[in-house]
XYZ file of C-alpha atoms in Angstrom:
450
model
C 94.942 18.649 -11.641
C 97.372 19.061 -8.488
C 100.267 19.324 -10.431
C 99.027 22.107 -12.850
C 97.979 23.785 -9.706
C 101.143 23.683 -8.176
C 102.815 24.653 -11.549
C 100.548 27.832 -11.771
C 100.852 27.995 -7.990
C 105.050 27.859 -8.498
C 105.175 30.796 -11.522
C 102.630 33.349 -9.530
C 105.636 33.112 -6.573
C 108.634 33.057 -8.930
C 106.792 36.585 -10.744
C 106.125 38.290 -7.063
C 109.487 37.313 -6.124
C 110.837 39.014 -9.344
C 108.056 41.688 -9.099
C 109.485 42.524 -5.335
C 113.165 42.130 -6.534
C 112.563 44.779 -9.124
C 110.979 47.345 -6.510
C 114.501 47.593 -4.779
C 116.504 50.784 -4.731
C 119.899 50.330 -5.786
C 121.620 53.627 -4.926
C 123.704 53.493 -2.033
C 123.768 55.272 1.688
C 125.963 58.144 2.557
C 128.597 57.822 5.790
C 127.884 60.361 8.565
C 129.055 63.990 8.359
C 132.859 63.868 8.615
C 134.604 67.031 7.347
C 132.940 70.304 7.683
C 130.650 72.545 4.947
C 130.319 75.433 3.308
C 128.343 76.138 0.856
C 129.142 79.685 -0.183
C 128.183 82.070 -3.009
C 124.586 81.092 -3.502
C 120.714 82.409 -2.926
C 120.057 81.863 0.310
C 116.737 80.878 1.878
C 116.226 79.947 5.280
C 112.496 80.173 5.040
C 112.154 81.565 9.074
C 114.389 84.799 7.462
C 115.260 87.169 4.579
C 116.661 85.481 1.771
C 120.519 86.209 1.553
C 122.360 87.131 -1.498
C 125.725 86.095 -1.709
C 125.352 83.543 1.441
C 127.092 81.622 3.311
C 125.780 77.834 4.681
C 128.390 76.021 6.691
C 127.751 73.345 8.346
C 129.732 70.399 11.198
C 128.713 67.409 12.452
C 125.170 67.395 10.907
C 124.055 70.902 12.222
C 124.055 73.808 10.720
C 126.364 76.631 12.464
C 126.366 79.583 11.022
C 124.192 81.466 8.199
C 125.410 84.880 6.624
C 127.428 87.168 4.007
C 129.934 85.852 2.233
C 131.686 89.293 4.156
C 130.767 87.641 7.449
C 131.913 84.164 6.230
C 135.154 85.456 5.896
C 135.351 87.483 8.655
C 134.660 83.897 10.736
C 137.783 82.094 8.673
C 140.326 84.786 9.346
C 139.652 83.902 12.719
C 138.997 80.555 13.345
C 141.129 77.890 13.144
C 140.355 74.843 11.552
C 141.720 71.195 11.454
C 143.336 69.460 8.787
C 141.992 70.185 6.161
C 139.522 72.107 6.610
C 136.244 73.132 5.240
C 135.227 71.919 1.923
C 134.181 74.373 0.498
C 131.351 74.728 -2.111
C 130.933 76.531 -5.418
C 127.277 77.791 -5.348
C 127.650 81.155 -7.284
C 124.497 81.369 -9.107
C 122.189 78.489 -7.419
C 120.032 78.491 -4.192
C 119.851 77.207 -1.096
C 116.207 76.095 0.747
C 115.670 73.615 3.148
C 114.623 69.859 1.908
C 111.134 69.210 1.156
C 108.800 68.037 4.087
C 105.803 66.215 3.034
C 103.679 65.886 6.093
C 100.921 62.077 5.330
C 102.363 59.904 3.056
C 102.580 56.815 2.605
C 105.959 56.285 1.283
C 108.126 53.181 1.752
C 104.619 51.599 2.831
C 103.365 51.045 -0.808
C 105.158 50.625 -3.463
C 102.730 48.534 -5.807
C 99.051 48.551 -5.781
C 98.438 45.244 -7.732
C 100.872 43.721 -5.184
C 99.460 43.093 -1.864
C 103.506 41.828 -0.837
C 103.699 45.413 -1.669
C 101.560 47.538 0.721
C 101.959 47.294 4.150
C 99.047 50.194 4.709
C 97.622 48.529 7.303
C 96.441 46.226 10.382
C 93.837 44.105 10.741
C 91.419 45.855 13.042
C 89.565 48.280 13.921
C 91.632 49.564 17.460
C 94.932 49.393 16.318
C 97.490 52.068 18.401
C 100.122 50.090 19.352
C 101.021 49.711 15.499
C 104.046 52.508 14.227
C 103.829 52.783 9.886
C 107.995 54.037 10.678
C 108.498 50.273 11.826
C 106.899 49.020 9.090
C 108.684 51.321 6.095
C 110.704 49.480 3.311
C 114.102 51.365 2.816
C 114.499 49.865 -0.638
C 111.425 51.457 -2.005
C 112.461 52.674 -5.342
C 109.709 55.614 -4.345
C 112.170 57.321 -2.357
C 115.088 58.036 -4.102
C 112.338 59.635 -6.621
C 111.357 62.265 -4.023
C 113.903 62.312 -2.807
C 115.771 63.433 -6.143
C 112.873 66.216 -6.362
C 114.205 67.476 -3.041
C 111.542 66.216 -0.187
C 113.410 64.443 1.844
C 111.394 64.317 4.968
C 108.529 62.588 4.487
C 105.024 61.509 7.582
C 104.356 58.160 6.826
C 100.372 57.352 7.849
C 98.920 54.007 8.370
C 95.288 53.584 6.937
C 92.662 51.235 8.044
C 90.336 50.468 11.052
C 89.566 53.289 12.889
C 92.472 53.907 14.834
C 95.207 52.732 12.725
C 98.163 53.668 14.711
C 100.516 55.969 15.071
C 102.220 58.226 12.610
C 105.769 59.004 12.351
C 108.011 61.077 10.503
C 110.939 59.504 8.315
C 114.534 60.717 6.462
C 114.300 59.492 3.078
C 118.198 58.193 3.199
C 119.628 55.140 5.526
C 120.103 51.352 5.499
C 117.051 50.552 8.461
C 113.841 51.766 9.021
C 115.682 53.077 12.532
C 118.462 54.682 9.886
C 114.809 56.448 8.450
C 113.042 57.342 11.663
C 112.966 60.717 12.726
C 110.334 60.658 15.249
C 109.259 57.244 15.627
C 105.675 58.120 16.322
C 103.892 61.787 16.302
C 100.897 61.197 17.756
C 97.706 58.366 17.214
C 96.213 58.598 13.981
C 91.785 57.624 13.346
C 89.120 57.717 10.478
C 86.023 59.950 12.259
C 82.774 58.385 10.925
C 81.309 59.567 7.867
C 78.387 61.626 9.783
C 75.364 61.856 7.317
C 72.673 59.283 6.288
C 72.018 59.937 3.202
C 70.114 58.556 0.651
C 69.823 56.842 -2.686
C 73.719 55.995 -2.330
C 73.607 52.906 0.036
C 70.949 49.891 -0.698
C 70.655 50.272 3.174
C 67.587 52.421 4.822
C 68.575 55.724 6.927
C 67.726 53.687 9.892
C 70.911 51.110 9.116
C 73.351 53.558 8.083
C 72.407 55.678 11.302
C 73.287 52.041 13.668
C 76.343 52.000 12.116
C 77.696 55.919 12.370
C 76.813 55.410 16.606
C 78.302 51.855 16.781
C 81.757 53.524 14.980
C 80.934 56.913 17.366
C 80.924 54.379 20.052
C 84.058 52.584 19.326
C 86.122 55.756 18.861
C 84.983 57.486 22.321
C 85.708 53.746 23.717
C 89.140 53.486 22.831
C 89.437 57.104 23.937
C 88.892 56.877 27.262
C 90.069 53.626 28.143
C 93.571 55.553 26.973
C 92.554 58.192 29.195
C 92.116 56.267 32.011
C 95.763 54.119 31.016
C 97.229 56.542 30.681
C 96.206 58.193 34.243
C 97.650 54.786 36.522
C 99.680 55.039 38.802
C 103.126 53.601 37.826
C 103.905 49.897 37.764
C 100.208 49.548 36.556
C 100.030 46.070 34.021
C 101.173 48.346 30.183
C 98.666 47.427 27.655
C 100.272 48.132 24.261
C 97.528 49.439 22.145
C 96.397 52.281 25.280
C 100.680 52.344 25.733
C 100.623 53.761 21.633
C 97.566 56.644 22.818
C 99.523 57.585 25.923
C 101.367 60.701 24.689
C 98.355 62.080 22.446
C 96.377 61.242 25.769
C 98.671 62.955 28.298
C 98.578 66.219 25.440
C 102.148 65.721 24.690
C 101.354 64.264 20.832
C 98.845 65.275 18.606
C 95.455 62.922 17.236
C 95.319 63.376 13.535
C 92.334 63.147 12.320
C 90.682 62.204 8.715
C 87.576 64.359 8.054
C 86.859 66.279 5.408
C 82.900 67.177 5.476
C 82.395 70.097 7.681
C 80.119 67.092 9.817
C 82.920 65.240 10.337
C 85.300 68.171 10.981
C 83.175 69.968 13.636
C 82.331 66.626 15.352
C 85.997 65.785 15.849
C 87.090 69.248 16.941
C 84.739 69.122 19.583
C 85.339 65.677 20.671
C 89.393 66.467 21.158
C 87.710 69.938 23.078
C 85.958 68.207 25.354
C 89.189 66.125 26.278
C 91.287 68.418 25.765
C 92.996 67.066 23.010
C 95.710 68.494 20.740
C 93.972 67.799 17.351
C 95.297 67.991 13.508
C 92.323 67.787 10.417
C 93.472 65.676 7.436
C 91.531 66.561 4.696
C 89.899 69.538 5.001
C 88.125 69.576 2.511
C 84.785 71.850 4.249
C 87.644 74.033 5.918
C 86.918 76.792 5.577
C 83.023 75.864 7.254
C 84.381 75.538 10.293
C 86.966 78.773 10.528
C 85.780 80.012 13.068
C 85.725 76.505 15.296
C 89.420 75.760 13.928
C 90.778 78.917 15.024
C 89.811 79.200 18.602
C 90.924 75.472 19.221
C 94.191 76.252 17.358
C 93.715 73.273 15.531
C 96.134 73.023 12.027
C 94.979 70.777 9.097
C 96.576 68.892 6.676
C 95.752 69.836 2.973
C 95.655 66.579 0.609
C 96.817 67.731 -2.710
C 95.602 70.922 -4.384
C 94.680 68.649 -7.583
C 91.646 67.903 -6.947
C 87.787 68.303 -8.656
C 85.382 70.872 -7.109
C 84.065 68.438 -3.881
C 80.334 69.251 -5.174
C 78.327 69.919 -8.053
C 78.242 73.777 -7.018
C 81.888 74.410 -5.457
C 83.413 76.932 -7.612
C 86.223 74.759 -10.588
C 89.269 76.588 -8.280
C 87.887 75.337 -4.726
C 90.450 72.928 -4.511
C 93.484 75.896 -5.881
C 92.680 78.127 -3.273
C 92.022 75.975 -0.166
C 95.665 77.325 0.859
C 95.077 80.729 -0.005
C 91.479 80.679 1.683
C 92.746 79.181 4.847
C 95.922 81.458 5.529
C 93.027 83.805 4.766
C 91.857 82.858 7.405
C 94.536 83.184 10.085
C 94.180 78.890 10.191
C 97.718 77.084 9.744
C 98.202 74.468 7.153
C 100.748 72.175 5.069
C 100.011 70.989 2.672
C 100.863 67.582 0.670
C 100.117 65.259 -2.263
C 97.573 63.227 -0.903
C 98.292 59.120 -0.253
C 100.318 59.183 -4.152
C 103.400 57.132 -3.144
C 104.056 56.992 -7.284
C 103.614 60.776 -7.354
C 104.710 61.469 -3.944
C 107.535 64.070 -6.047
C 105.141 66.442 -7.436
C 104.460 67.940 -3.584
C 106.543 71.200 -4.603
C 103.606 71.404 -7.873
C 100.329 71.467 -5.765
C 102.034 74.173 -4.026
C 103.030 75.869 -7.041
C 99.639 75.233 -7.836
C 98.434 77.134 -4.210
C 100.750 80.208 -5.859
C 98.906 80.302 -9.008
C 95.834 80.467 -6.988
C 96.806 83.350 -4.308
C 99.182 82.132 -2.216
C 102.238 84.255 -1.767
C 105.913 82.025 -2.867
C 106.708 82.456 0.621
C 104.083 81.040 2.034
C 103.435 78.020 -0.339
C 107.529 77.042 0.331
C 106.692 77.745 4.174
C 103.563 75.021 3.490
C 105.927 72.587 2.966
C 109.400 72.786 4.979
C 108.479 74.891 8.036
C 104.279 74.261 8.823
C 104.938 70.655 7.741
C 107.628 70.590 10.376
C 105.586 72.063 13.007
C 102.645 70.471 12.677
C 104.865 66.975 12.887
C 106.785 68.304 15.846
C 109.879 68.125 14.493
C 110.310 71.934 13.951
C 113.524 72.123 16.649
C 115.985 70.214 14.377
C 114.031 70.570 10.385
C 112.291 72.530 8.398
C 114.336 75.834 8.212
C 117.995 76.746 7.873
C 119.263 78.084 11.133
C 122.124 77.467 13.321
C 121.895 73.802 15.271
C 119.268 72.731 12.961
C 119.568 69.923 11.523
C 121.670 70.310 8.084
C 118.983 68.923 5.835
C 118.990 71.256 2.801
C 118.744 71.446 -1.503
C 120.906 73.294 -3.733
C 119.274 74.631 -6.851
C 119.151 75.817 -9.936
C 115.752 78.210 -9.074
C 112.947 77.777 -7.078
C 111.737 74.561 -6.349
C 108.020 74.645 -6.780
C 109.256 75.571 -10.583
C 108.925 72.038 -12.811
C 111.780 73.720 -14.725
C 114.330 74.043 -11.229
C 116.759 71.043 -11.163
C 117.647 70.153 -7.397
C 121.423 69.904 -8.501
C 122.843 68.273 -4.914
C 120.755 67.643 -1.506
C 122.640 66.780 2.464
C 120.512 64.800 5.037
C 121.964 65.742 8.107
C 124.928 67.320 6.746
C 125.528 63.688 4.947
C 125.410 64.366 0.868
C 123.129 62.031 -1.061
C 122.558 60.208 -4.526
C 119.773 61.734 -6.253
C 119.619 59.060 -8.573
C 116.963 56.341 -9.383
C 115.629 54.160 -11.590
C 114.370 57.724 -13.543
C 117.541 59.108 -14.071
C 119.415 55.740 -14.711
C 116.563 54.443 -17.913
C 117.297 57.644 -18.947
C 120.981 56.873 -19.217
C 120.311 53.822 -20.695
C 117.767 54.871 -23.033
C 120.701 58.357 -23.872
C 123.068 54.798 -24.246
C 121.472 54.102 -27.577
C 121.896 57.216 -29.217
C 125.474 58.071 -28.028
C 125.845 54.592 -30.276
C 124.322 55.676 -32.684
C 126.357 58.873 -33.607
C 123.356 60.819 -32.692
C 124.509 62.021 -29.012
C 127.672 63.674 -28.645
C 129.613 63.055 -25.343
C 129.385 66.291 -23.857
C 125.530 65.687 -23.919
C 125.629 64.018 -21.377
C 124.238 65.419 -18.395
């Protein structure tokens, strides 16, 4: 029996190793930008300013240097002196240039295969783990990073899950050798899972008193932890260091945000009031009932990260298009928001189509594009570097055949911090592999190769 158990264990471990190995990204990481580049002739969409027909985007050392018209570029070239061999000019006539898209709340690089525990690194053990940084656990070789990247998503917020205080969300670029290379903002604050505030009958085996007792306990856990962290942040220099409360210091001092998972109106109202009492900067993650708390959100300047528009109605009597119209309704109400796909790592590539659904249900195309570029950059605290095409910001952009919110649009080239990144991925390689079968059979001509 022992021999059979050992054999079974060996087979299981071998299978696990093969599964994890097969989930490795084999694309190459590009070197840093060494030669200036000018993208000429494209329709340039800065997002923060009107579009520029026949525009030019010039960038060097990983940052945008000039964004303007062809005439302005010609005048600049006539006066400038470039070191040999001069800037590389990319002819993008008939193409479009956009900022790289940002998915504000994801588990990219933290969760690869749901059925394999070793490929899931989304949460720490325990209820209070504010010291855990999600960016430190990201797998740079995840096959999901290049898949998302190939559809124009170049930056992502990565969020821990589990417990009551889950840890610190951060922002990564989807290109790099190591976790240090990927990290854009190692920490954006702290992430809380707000307790469900009601005690429904008939949905749980426990009676209402037991549920109320559990709710009070969870609220006390949050309150005690936050109050301890606030007291810690006020300590004089030289006091003993506690890594848990150190992880919350920036948020307690108002230098970072407190991201709170909350969907029900009761949760949203309780969470915003809690943060307002303690002068904490709050962001609601989820916010499906956000329209019921519009005045509260506006009065405290609380933005909402919408976790996808491709969802069923929340309640039996809700409108069928409740999720589709939420971005439009929040925009009309004056509540800041951004759109993400909803913690579905394998479907993160569909981010632009969540924004496109909002357009189909009333949101303007310009606002939809801001909801996946500028606005997530503002909410995550990186708008000084990313989110728009402006001089001085990171040269992170995509060149496309059309509007990236359209499923027919192809992302043809992409740059992250001035580096042109490889847009191949496991899916494109499989596509080529099986096209080769039909080439060999004479059913596809060589010129059909993309």
